[in-house]
Short mmCIF file of C-alpha atoms in Angstrom, two decimals:
data_model
loop_
_atom_site.label_atom_id
_atom_site.label_comp_id
_atom_site.label_asym_id
_atom_site.label_seq_id
_atom_site.Cartn_x
_atom_site.Cartn_y
_atom_site.Cartn_z
CA MET A 1 114.75 -192.85 68.18
CA GLU A 2 111.95 -193.82 70.73
CA LEU A 3 114.56 -193.59 73.57
CA ILE A 4 115.39 -189.96 72.64
CA THR A 5 111.63 -188.99 72.21
CA VAL A 6 110.82 -190.50 75.64
CA ALA A 7 113.78 -188.78 77.31
CA LEU A 8 113.00 -185.43 75.90
CA GLU A 9 109.26 -185.77 76.97
CA ASP A 10 110.44 -186.88 80.57
CA MET A 11 112.81 -183.88 80.93
CA LEU A 12 110.24 -181.42 79.48
CA ASN A 13 107.08 -182.77 81.28
CA HIS A 14 107.66 -180.73 84.57
CA TYR A 15 110.19 -178.21 83.19
CA ASP A 16 109.47 -174.33 83.76
CA LYS A 17 111.39 -172.26 81.50
CA ARG A 18 110.56 -169.25 83.55
CA ILE A 19 112.89 -170.18 86.31
CA ARG A 20 116.66 -170.28 85.84
CA PRO A 21 118.67 -173.52 86.46
CA GLY A 22 119.46 -173.83 90.28
CA TYR A 23 117.18 -171.01 91.42
CA GLY A 24 117.93 -169.85 94.90
CA GLY A 25 121.39 -171.48 94.87
CA GLU A 26 124.66 -170.68 93.15
CA PRO A 27 124.36 -168.39 89.98
CA VAL A 28 124.41 -169.99 86.55
CA ASP A 29 127.88 -169.82 84.91
CA VAL A 30 127.57 -168.96 81.23
CA GLN A 31 130.77 -169.40 79.09
CA LEU A 32 131.05 -167.36 75.90
CA ASN A 33 133.15 -167.69 72.76
CA LEU A 34 133.24 -165.55 69.79
CA ASN A 35 134.34 -166.88 66.36
CA ILE A 36 134.76 -163.74 64.19
CA ARG A 37 134.37 -164.22 60.44
CA SER A 38 134.84 -160.49 59.32
CA LEU A 39 135.38 -157.20 60.78
CA GLY A 40 134.24 -154.04 59.13
CA PRO A 41 133.24 -151.53 57.85
CA ILE A 42 134.50 -149.23 60.60
CA SER A 43 132.75 -145.83 60.22
CA GLU A 44 134.31 -142.65 61.73
CA MET A 45 131.18 -140.65 60.66
CA ASP A 46 128.87 -142.94 62.79
CA MET A 47 131.49 -143.80 65.35
CA ALA A 48 130.70 -147.59 64.92
CA PHE A 49 132.02 -150.85 63.75
CA THR A 50 130.50 -153.89 62.24
CA MET A 51 131.48 -157.46 62.78
CA ASP A 52 130.13 -160.80 61.55
CA CYS A 53 130.72 -163.78 64.06
CA TYR A 54 129.47 -167.04 65.36
CA PHE A 55 128.31 -166.25 69.00
CA ARG A 56 128.32 -169.38 71.19
CA GLN A 57 127.02 -169.75 74.72
CA VAL A 58 127.55 -172.72 76.95
CA TRP A 59 125.71 -173.41 80.33
CA THR A 60 124.59 -176.33 82.40
CA ASP A 61 120.85 -176.95 83.42
CA PRO A 62 120.61 -180.19 85.44
CA ARG A 63 117.00 -180.40 84.72
CA LEU A 64 117.81 -181.41 81.12
CA ALA A 65 120.30 -184.19 82.29
CA MET A 66 119.50 -187.54 80.34
CA GLY A 67 118.02 -190.27 82.37
CA THR A 68 119.76 -193.72 83.16
CA THR A 69 117.88 -195.39 80.23
CA TYR A 70 119.31 -193.11 77.57
CA SER A 71 122.81 -192.93 79.17
CA ASN A 72 123.20 -196.73 79.21
CA SER A 73 122.17 -197.26 75.66
CA THR A 74 124.51 -194.47 74.23
CA LYS A 75 128.17 -193.26 74.39
CA SER A 76 129.02 -191.04 77.17
CA ASP A 77 130.26 -188.20 75.05
CA GLU A 78 127.22 -188.10 72.74
CA PHE A 79 124.81 -185.24 72.67
CA ILE A 80 121.39 -184.56 71.03
CA GLN A 81 121.18 -182.32 68.05
CA LEU A 82 117.85 -180.45 68.47
CA SER A 83 115.85 -178.03 66.34
CA ILE A 84 115.71 -174.42 67.55
CA LYS A 85 112.00 -175.00 68.30
CA ILE A 86 113.26 -176.40 71.55
CA LEU A 87 114.22 -172.78 72.67
CA GLU A 88 110.49 -172.12 73.13
CA ARG A 89 110.32 -174.74 75.83
CA ILE A 90 113.68 -174.30 77.71
CA TRP A 91 115.37 -171.45 79.66
CA TYR A 92 118.32 -169.57 78.00
CA PRO A 93 120.40 -166.60 79.04
CA ASP A 94 119.12 -163.18 77.93
CA THR A 95 122.48 -162.10 76.62
CA VAL A 96 122.80 -158.67 75.07
CA PHE A 97 125.51 -156.40 73.52
CA TYR A 98 125.60 -153.39 75.78
CA ASN A 99 127.03 -151.08 73.30
CA GLY A 100 125.30 -152.84 70.25
CA MET A 101 123.28 -150.47 67.90
CA LYS A 102 121.74 -152.50 64.88
CA SER A 103 122.55 -156.17 65.24
CA TYR A 104 120.57 -158.87 63.49
CA LEU A 105 120.41 -162.56 63.11
CA HIS A 106 121.07 -164.12 59.88
CA THR A 107 117.87 -165.88 58.67
CA ILE A 108 118.79 -166.89 55.18
CA THR A 109 117.87 -169.47 54.13
CA THR A 110 116.86 -170.61 57.74
CA PRO A 111 117.70 -168.92 61.17
CA ASN A 112 121.46 -169.58 61.44
CA ARG A 113 121.25 -171.20 64.92
CA PHE A 114 121.48 -174.43 66.55
CA ILE A 115 121.38 -176.10 70.09
CA ARG A 116 123.02 -179.18 71.42
CA ILE A 117 122.16 -180.81 74.68
CA TYR A 118 124.60 -183.17 76.35
CA ARG A 119 123.88 -186.09 78.58
CA ASP A 120 124.93 -184.16 81.80
CA GLY A 121 122.73 -181.23 81.07
CA LYS A 122 125.30 -179.05 79.41
CA ILE A 123 123.77 -176.87 76.55
CA LEU A 124 125.68 -175.33 73.71
CA PHE A 125 123.78 -172.52 71.84
CA SER A 126 125.41 -171.01 68.73
CA GLN A 127 123.99 -168.44 66.42
CA ARG A 128 125.57 -166.35 63.61
CA LEU A 129 125.05 -162.57 64.19
CA THR A 130 126.06 -159.40 62.57
CA VAL A 131 126.75 -156.97 65.40
CA ARG A 132 127.10 -153.17 64.80
CA ALA A 133 128.42 -151.57 67.98
CA ASN A 134 129.30 -148.26 69.12
CA CYS A 135 133.05 -147.15 69.09
CA LYS A 136 134.07 -144.03 70.65
CA MET A 137 137.03 -142.74 68.41
CA GLU A 138 139.68 -140.26 69.28
CA LEU A 139 140.54 -138.53 66.00
CA ARG A 140 143.15 -135.99 66.92
CA LYS A 141 145.82 -137.99 65.15
CA TYR A 142 143.69 -138.97 62.17
CA PRO A 143 144.78 -140.56 59.77
CA LEU A 144 148.02 -141.47 61.92
CA ASP A 145 145.84 -142.84 64.67
CA GLU A 146 145.30 -146.14 66.40
CA GLN A 147 141.75 -146.95 67.48
CA ASN A 148 140.36 -149.35 70.31
CA CYS A 149 136.82 -150.49 69.59
CA PRO A 150 135.34 -152.44 72.39
CA LEU A 151 132.49 -154.92 72.55
CA HIS A 152 130.75 -155.26 75.87
CA ILE A 153 128.53 -158.39 76.57
CA GLY A 154 126.32 -159.28 79.50
CA SER A 155 122.84 -160.16 80.81
CA PHE A 156 120.00 -157.58 80.34
CA ALA A 157 118.10 -158.58 83.38
CA TYR A 158 120.06 -160.94 85.57
CA SER A 159 122.54 -159.78 88.13
CA THR A 160 125.66 -161.54 89.28
CA LYS A 161 123.32 -163.26 92.00
CA ASP A 162 121.66 -165.10 89.30
CA VAL A 163 123.97 -165.42 86.15
CA THR A 164 127.72 -164.87 85.81
CA TYR A 165 129.46 -164.73 82.45
CA LEU A 166 132.99 -166.19 81.70
CA TRP A 167 135.22 -166.45 78.78
CA ARG A 168 135.79 -169.96 77.41
CA HIS A 169 139.13 -171.10 78.65
CA GLU A 170 140.39 -172.08 75.15
CA ASN A 171 140.21 -169.62 72.41
CA PRO A 172 137.68 -167.25 73.75
CA VAL A 173 138.09 -165.14 70.73
CA GLU A 174 138.84 -166.73 67.52
CA MET A 175 140.00 -164.84 64.43
CA PRO A 176 140.67 -166.23 61.00
CA LYS A 177 144.25 -166.13 59.86
CA ASP A 178 143.48 -164.82 56.35
CA MET A 179 141.28 -161.89 57.53
CA ARG A 180 142.40 -158.48 55.96
CA LEU A 181 140.73 -155.22 56.73
CA SER A 182 140.53 -152.60 54.10
CA GLN A 183 141.42 -149.45 56.15
CA PHE A 184 143.03 -150.90 59.40
CA ASP A 185 145.40 -153.47 60.55
CA LEU A 186 144.18 -155.54 63.56
CA LEU A 187 146.96 -155.48 66.27
CA GLU A 188 145.26 -157.57 68.96
CA THR A 189 142.13 -158.50 70.72
CA PRO A 190 142.48 -158.43 74.45
CA PHE A 191 139.57 -159.58 76.59
CA ASN A 192 138.69 -159.00 80.23
CA TYR A 193 136.00 -159.53 82.92
CA THR A 194 134.28 -156.76 84.95
CA SER A 195 131.34 -156.19 87.06
CA VAL A 196 129.17 -153.10 86.63
CA ASN A 197 126.59 -151.59 89.00
CA PHE A 198 123.79 -150.68 86.68
CA PHE A 199 121.20 -150.12 89.55
CA LYS A 200 121.65 -149.73 93.14
CA GLY A 201 123.03 -152.93 94.54
CA ALA A 202 122.37 -154.92 91.14
CA TRP A 203 125.81 -155.68 89.89
CA HIS A 204 125.96 -157.15 86.34
CA THR A 205 128.73 -159.21 84.78
CA VAL A 206 130.17 -157.55 81.78
CA LEU A 207 132.56 -159.37 79.32
CA SER A 208 134.64 -157.06 77.13
CA VAL A 209 136.76 -157.68 74.07
CA ASP A 210 138.85 -154.83 72.64
CA PHE A 211 139.68 -154.62 68.84
CA ARG A 212 142.96 -152.62 68.76
CA LEU A 213 143.17 -151.14 65.11
CA SER A 214 145.97 -149.23 63.43
CA ARG A 215 144.93 -147.24 60.26
CA HIS A 216 146.43 -147.73 57.02
CA LEU A 217 148.22 -144.64 55.63
CA GLY A 218 148.27 -145.71 51.92
CA TYR A 219 144.92 -144.22 50.88
CA PHE A 220 145.66 -140.82 52.55
CA LEU A 221 149.08 -140.76 50.99
CA ILE A 222 147.71 -141.09 47.46
CA ASN A 223 144.44 -138.79 47.85
CA VAL A 224 145.66 -136.22 50.30
CA TYR A 225 149.30 -136.01 51.35
CA VAL A 226 151.08 -136.31 47.91
CA PRO A 227 148.55 -133.92 46.17
CA CYS A 228 149.23 -131.31 48.81
CA CYS A 229 152.99 -131.71 48.52
CA LEU A 230 152.72 -131.36 44.71
CA LEU A 231 150.46 -128.20 44.90
CA VAL A 232 153.06 -126.73 47.25
CA ILE A 233 155.88 -127.55 44.98
CA LEU A 234 153.81 -126.24 42.10
CA SER A 235 153.41 -122.91 43.70
CA TRP A 236 157.17 -122.51 43.97
CA VAL A 237 157.38 -122.46 40.13
CA ALA A 238 156.49 -118.64 40.50
CA PHE A 239 159.92 -117.95 41.99
CA TRP A 240 161.26 -118.77 38.49
CA ILE A 241 158.76 -116.87 36.63
CA ASN A 242 159.89 -113.28 35.54
CA ARG A 243 158.63 -110.84 38.14
CA GLU A 244 157.21 -108.55 35.19
CA ALA A 245 154.90 -111.38 34.26
CA THR A 246 152.27 -110.17 36.72
CA ALA A 247 149.41 -112.06 35.23
CA ASP A 248 151.10 -115.47 35.05
CA ARG A 249 152.12 -115.37 38.66
CA ILE A 250 148.73 -114.45 39.80
CA ALA A 251 147.08 -117.09 37.73
CA LEU A 252 149.31 -119.72 39.04
CA GLY A 253 148.91 -118.63 42.60
CA THR A 254 145.09 -118.40 42.38
CA MET A 255 145.05 -121.99 40.88
CA THR A 256 146.98 -123.47 43.50
CA VAL A 257 145.02 -121.70 46.31
CA LEU A 258 141.50 -122.82 44.92
CA THR A 259 142.76 -126.29 44.44
CA MET A 260 144.14 -126.54 48.05
CA THR A 261 140.80 -125.27 49.29
CA PHE A 262 138.79 -127.75 47.37
CA LEU A 263 141.13 -130.54 48.72
CA GLY A 264 140.77 -129.40 52.26
CA LEU A 265 136.80 -129.47 51.94
CA GLU A 266 136.88 -132.80 50.31
CA SER A 267 139.15 -134.60 52.91
CA ARG A 268 136.63 -133.36 55.69
CA SER A 269 133.48 -134.87 54.21
CA ASP A 270 134.07 -138.27 55.57
CA LEU A 271 134.60 -137.22 59.22
CA PRO A 272 132.09 -136.23 61.96
CA ARG A 273 132.02 -132.67 62.92
CA VAL A 274 134.30 -132.81 65.79
CA SER A 275 135.29 -129.69 67.78
CA TYR A 276 138.98 -130.28 67.67
CA THR A 277 141.52 -130.31 64.69
CA THR A 278 142.90 -133.52 63.39
CA ALA A 279 146.34 -134.18 62.22
CA LEU A 280 145.09 -134.17 58.57
CA ASP A 281 143.45 -130.78 59.16
CA ILE A 282 146.70 -129.35 60.35
CA TYR A 283 148.78 -130.61 57.35
CA ILE A 284 146.22 -129.31 54.95
CA ALA A 285 146.15 -125.90 56.75
CA MET A 286 149.97 -125.61 56.74
CA ALA A 287 150.18 -126.55 53.07
CA PHE A 288 147.44 -123.82 52.28
CA CYS A 289 149.66 -121.41 54.23
CA PHE A 290 152.69 -122.20 52.15
CA VAL A 291 150.59 -121.91 48.91
CA LEU A 292 149.26 -118.56 50.20
CA ALA A 293 152.64 -117.37 51.32
CA THR A 294 153.82 -117.52 47.52
CA MET A 295 151.13 -114.84 46.75
CA VAL A 296 152.35 -112.85 49.55
CA GLN A 297 155.90 -113.06 48.41
CA PHE A 298 155.02 -111.92 44.92
CA ALA A 299 153.28 -108.92 46.37
CA ALA A 300 156.43 -107.97 48.19
CA VAL A 301 158.34 -108.53 44.97
CA HIS A 302 156.01 -106.48 42.96
CA ASN A 303 155.76 -103.52 45.49
CA TYR A 304 159.57 -103.15 46.26
CA THR A 305 161.72 -104.29 43.40
CA LYS A 306 159.52 -104.16 40.23
CA HIS A 307 160.88 -101.72 37.52
CA GLY A 308 159.87 -101.13 34.00
CA TYR A 309 157.20 -102.84 32.01
CA GLY A 310 158.83 -105.97 30.71
CA GLU A 311 160.31 -104.75 27.46
CA PRO A 312 162.99 -101.87 27.16
CA LEU A 313 161.77 -98.49 25.85
CA PRO A 314 163.05 -97.49 22.45
CA PRO A 315 165.89 -95.04 22.77
CA PRO A 316 164.80 -91.44 21.93
CA PRO A 317 165.69 -90.11 18.46
CA GLU A 318 169.01 -88.31 18.40
CA SER A 319 169.90 -85.37 16.04
CA HIS A 320 172.82 -85.36 14.06
CA GLY A 321 172.94 -81.65 13.18
CA THR A 322 175.22 -79.07 14.73
CA GLY A 323 174.30 -76.64 17.40
CA ASP A 324 173.95 -73.70 14.96
CA GLU A 325 171.61 -75.53 12.80
CA GLU A 326 169.50 -76.43 15.74
CA ASP A 327 169.51 -72.81 16.69
CA GLU A 328 168.63 -71.78 13.12
CA GLU A 329 165.75 -74.30 12.99
CA HIS A 330 164.56 -73.21 16.44
CA GLU A 331 164.46 -69.62 15.30
CA LYS A 332 162.55 -70.52 12.11
CA LEU A 333 159.71 -71.84 14.38
CA LEU A 334 159.62 -68.64 16.54
CA PRO A 335 157.05 -66.07 15.43
CA THR A 336 158.35 -62.99 13.59
CA ARG A 337 157.93 -59.98 15.74
CA ARG A 338 158.97 -57.31 13.12
CA PRO A 339 160.45 -57.35 9.69
CA GLY A 340 164.10 -57.34 9.51
CA THR A 341 164.68 -58.95 12.93
CA ARG A 342 165.87 -62.43 11.75
CA THR A 343 168.14 -60.62 9.07
CA ALA A 344 169.63 -58.44 11.55
CA ARG A 345 170.35 -61.14 14.15
CA LEU A 346 171.99 -63.21 11.50
CA LYS A 347 174.14 -60.35 10.22
CA ARG A 348 175.33 -59.85 14.00
CA GLN A 349 176.07 -63.60 14.47
CA ARG A 350 178.26 -63.55 11.13
CA ALA A 351 180.12 -60.36 12.34
CA HIS A 352 180.78 -62.05 15.77
CA ARG A 353 182.19 -65.20 14.00
CA GLY A 354 184.37 -63.06 11.90
CA HIS A 355 185.52 -60.99 14.98
CA SER A 356 186.33 -64.37 16.69
CA HIS A 357 188.21 -65.67 13.69
CA THR A 358 190.27 -62.59 13.36
CA ASN A 359 191.57 -63.06 17.06
CA GLY A 360 193.20 -66.56 16.15
CA GLY A 361 189.95 -68.89 16.26
CA HIS A 362 190.82 -69.72 20.17
CA HIS A 363 187.74 -68.01 21.75
CA PHE A 364 184.10 -68.91 21.55
CA SER A 365 181.05 -67.07 22.65
CA ARG A 366 179.45 -68.06 25.90
CA ALA A 367 176.37 -69.14 24.15
CA SER A 368 178.19 -71.69 21.96
CA MET A 369 179.99 -73.08 25.15
CA LYS A 370 176.56 -73.59 27.12
CA ARG A 371 175.09 -75.31 23.93
CA ALA A 372 178.08 -77.72 23.78
CA ALA A 373 177.87 -78.43 27.47
CA SER A 374 174.10 -79.00 27.22
CA LYS A 375 174.62 -81.51 24.26
CA VAL A 376 177.13 -83.48 26.29
CA TRP A 377 175.05 -83.65 29.31
CA ARG A 378 172.01 -84.88 27.24
CA SER A 379 174.16 -87.55 25.69
CA LEU A 380 175.38 -88.79 29.03
CA THR A 381 171.94 -88.81 30.53
CA ARG A 382 170.48 -90.88 27.68
CA LEU A 383 173.24 -93.32 27.98
CA SER A 384 172.79 -93.77 31.81
CA LYS A 385 169.05 -94.18 31.44
CA LYS A 386 169.48 -96.81 28.76
CA LYS A 387 171.93 -98.77 30.75
CA GLN A 388 169.74 -98.69 33.78
CA GLU A 389 166.81 -99.87 31.86
CA GLU A 390 168.78 -102.72 30.43
CA ASP A 391 170.01 -103.69 33.83
CA GLN A 392 166.74 -103.63 35.65
CA THR A 393 164.35 -104.95 32.91
CA ASN A 394 163.85 -108.88 33.19
CA SER A 395 166.07 -109.01 36.29
CA VAL A 396 165.79 -111.64 39.14
CA SER A 397 164.61 -110.04 42.44
CA LYS A 398 166.66 -110.91 45.61
CA ILE A 399 163.45 -111.87 47.34
CA ASP A 400 162.92 -114.52 44.61
CA ARG A 401 166.40 -115.92 44.98
CA ALA A 402 166.02 -116.10 48.85
CA ALA A 403 162.38 -117.80 48.40
CA ARG A 404 163.92 -120.54 46.15
CA ILE A 405 165.94 -121.72 49.17
CA LEU A 406 163.90 -120.63 52.11
CA PHE A 407 160.56 -122.16 50.94
CA PRO A 408 161.76 -125.81 50.28
CA PHE A 409 163.71 -125.93 53.26
CA THR A 410 160.98 -124.70 55.53
CA PHE A 411 158.52 -127.22 54.12
CA PHE A 412 160.98 -130.02 54.34
CA LEU A 413 161.39 -129.09 58.12
CA PHE A 414 157.62 -128.98 58.59
CA ASN A 415 157.32 -132.45 57.22
CA VAL A 416 159.86 -134.01 59.41
CA LEU A 417 158.42 -132.44 62.53
CA TYR A 418 154.95 -133.59 61.43
CA CYS A 419 156.06 -137.12 61.16
CA LEU A 420 157.99 -137.08 64.49
CA ILE A 421 154.89 -135.58 66.31
CA TYR A 422 152.04 -137.55 64.97
CA TYR A 423 153.57 -140.90 63.63
CA LEU A 424 156.70 -141.77 65.68
CA LEU A 425 155.66 -140.36 68.94
#
C-alpha cells in the first residue's frame, strides 16, 4: 500500500494536467468502445433517439508509467484501481457527442465512472451515460420505413494534430443479445472513421456508429390499417340496402366518413409537421376516397334510377256499374236548367233503345260505343300502371349491382399496389 502511495505521489508531483501527453510530438491515440445496454425510445416527433451505454476510452500517458520499484514488486499485468477524484489531477480527452442533445451521467448512488492506470501508463476510463442524439429521419415511407440513426463522437477542442480517435480492434460496439426494441428491429450497427474540417485547417477526427432500424408494422396494422379496411368494407353494405331507404344509406355513409376523418387526424398526432405526405397519409386518404365514393354512388342511384316511395300505392277504386248507370248518376249531379229537361232526355233515350231493338238489336249508338271504348282503355291503363309500380318498387339498381363488384376489386388492387410500392420495393 505504501509503495502505491509513493508511486502515485512521484507520478503526480511534477504532472501538469493542462498539457496533453507527448505535447509537440505525435498525437495521442484514443481508442473508444461502446457497450450499449438499451436503445430507445426513438421519437419521430423530436427526430431523436436515446441510448444507455457504457462509454470507454483508452489512451496512454507516459507520465503515469509506474516506477521500477512498483513494477518489480507486482505482476506485470496488474493495474491500479483509483477513485474518480484522480481525474481532477490528470489529463483526459475532451470527448463529446457531436449530434448529442440531452446526455447525462448516471450519478445514483454515486457517479457511475471509474479509472484504471496500468504500469506502462495506459489508462482506462469508463462511465455510464444516457445519450440523447439527433436523428434526421426520412418519413416518406412511414410506417413501412427503415431509419439510420448515427452517433458521432470526437474531440471538442483538439484537432488531429493533437488527438486522434480510433475504434477498439475487438468489439468496438457491443450489443446485448437479448435486447428488444418496442417499435423497431435493429438490423446492424456499422461503424466508420472520418475527418471533418470544422474550422479552416483544423481537422477533427470523427468516429461514427450507425444504428440501422426497421420499423415494426404490427402496431399500425392493429390501429390504422385494419380499421381503415373495415370502414371501407362497412361502407359497401350500402350497396345491398334498398335504394328507396334514403335515410339509412345516408346515415351509414355519414358515419363512415366521420370515423375515417377522426382516424386520419389521430394517426397524424404522433408525427412532426413535415411538408410531404407519408405512406400512411396516402393509405388513409385513399380509404377516405373509397368511403366518400359510396356516397357519390348513392347520389347517382338516387338521381337516375329511383322510382316510387318504397311502398306501392293502393289501386284506385273500381266502379262495378254499367255505363248507363254512370251516365244517369252523372246527370243527377248536373244542375237542372229547366223543368222537364231530364224527363224529356230519358224519354228520348228509351225511344232510341226501342228503335234499336226493333232493328234486330245489332246496332248501338255512337255514344254507347265511345263509353265502352273509354272503359276498356281506363282498365288497361290501370293494369299497366299497377304492373309498372310493382316492377319498379324495391328493385335493385344496375349501378348498385356494378358497384358490388367494382368497389371490392378496385380496393383489392389498390392494396396490392400499395404493398408493392412501399413494402417490397
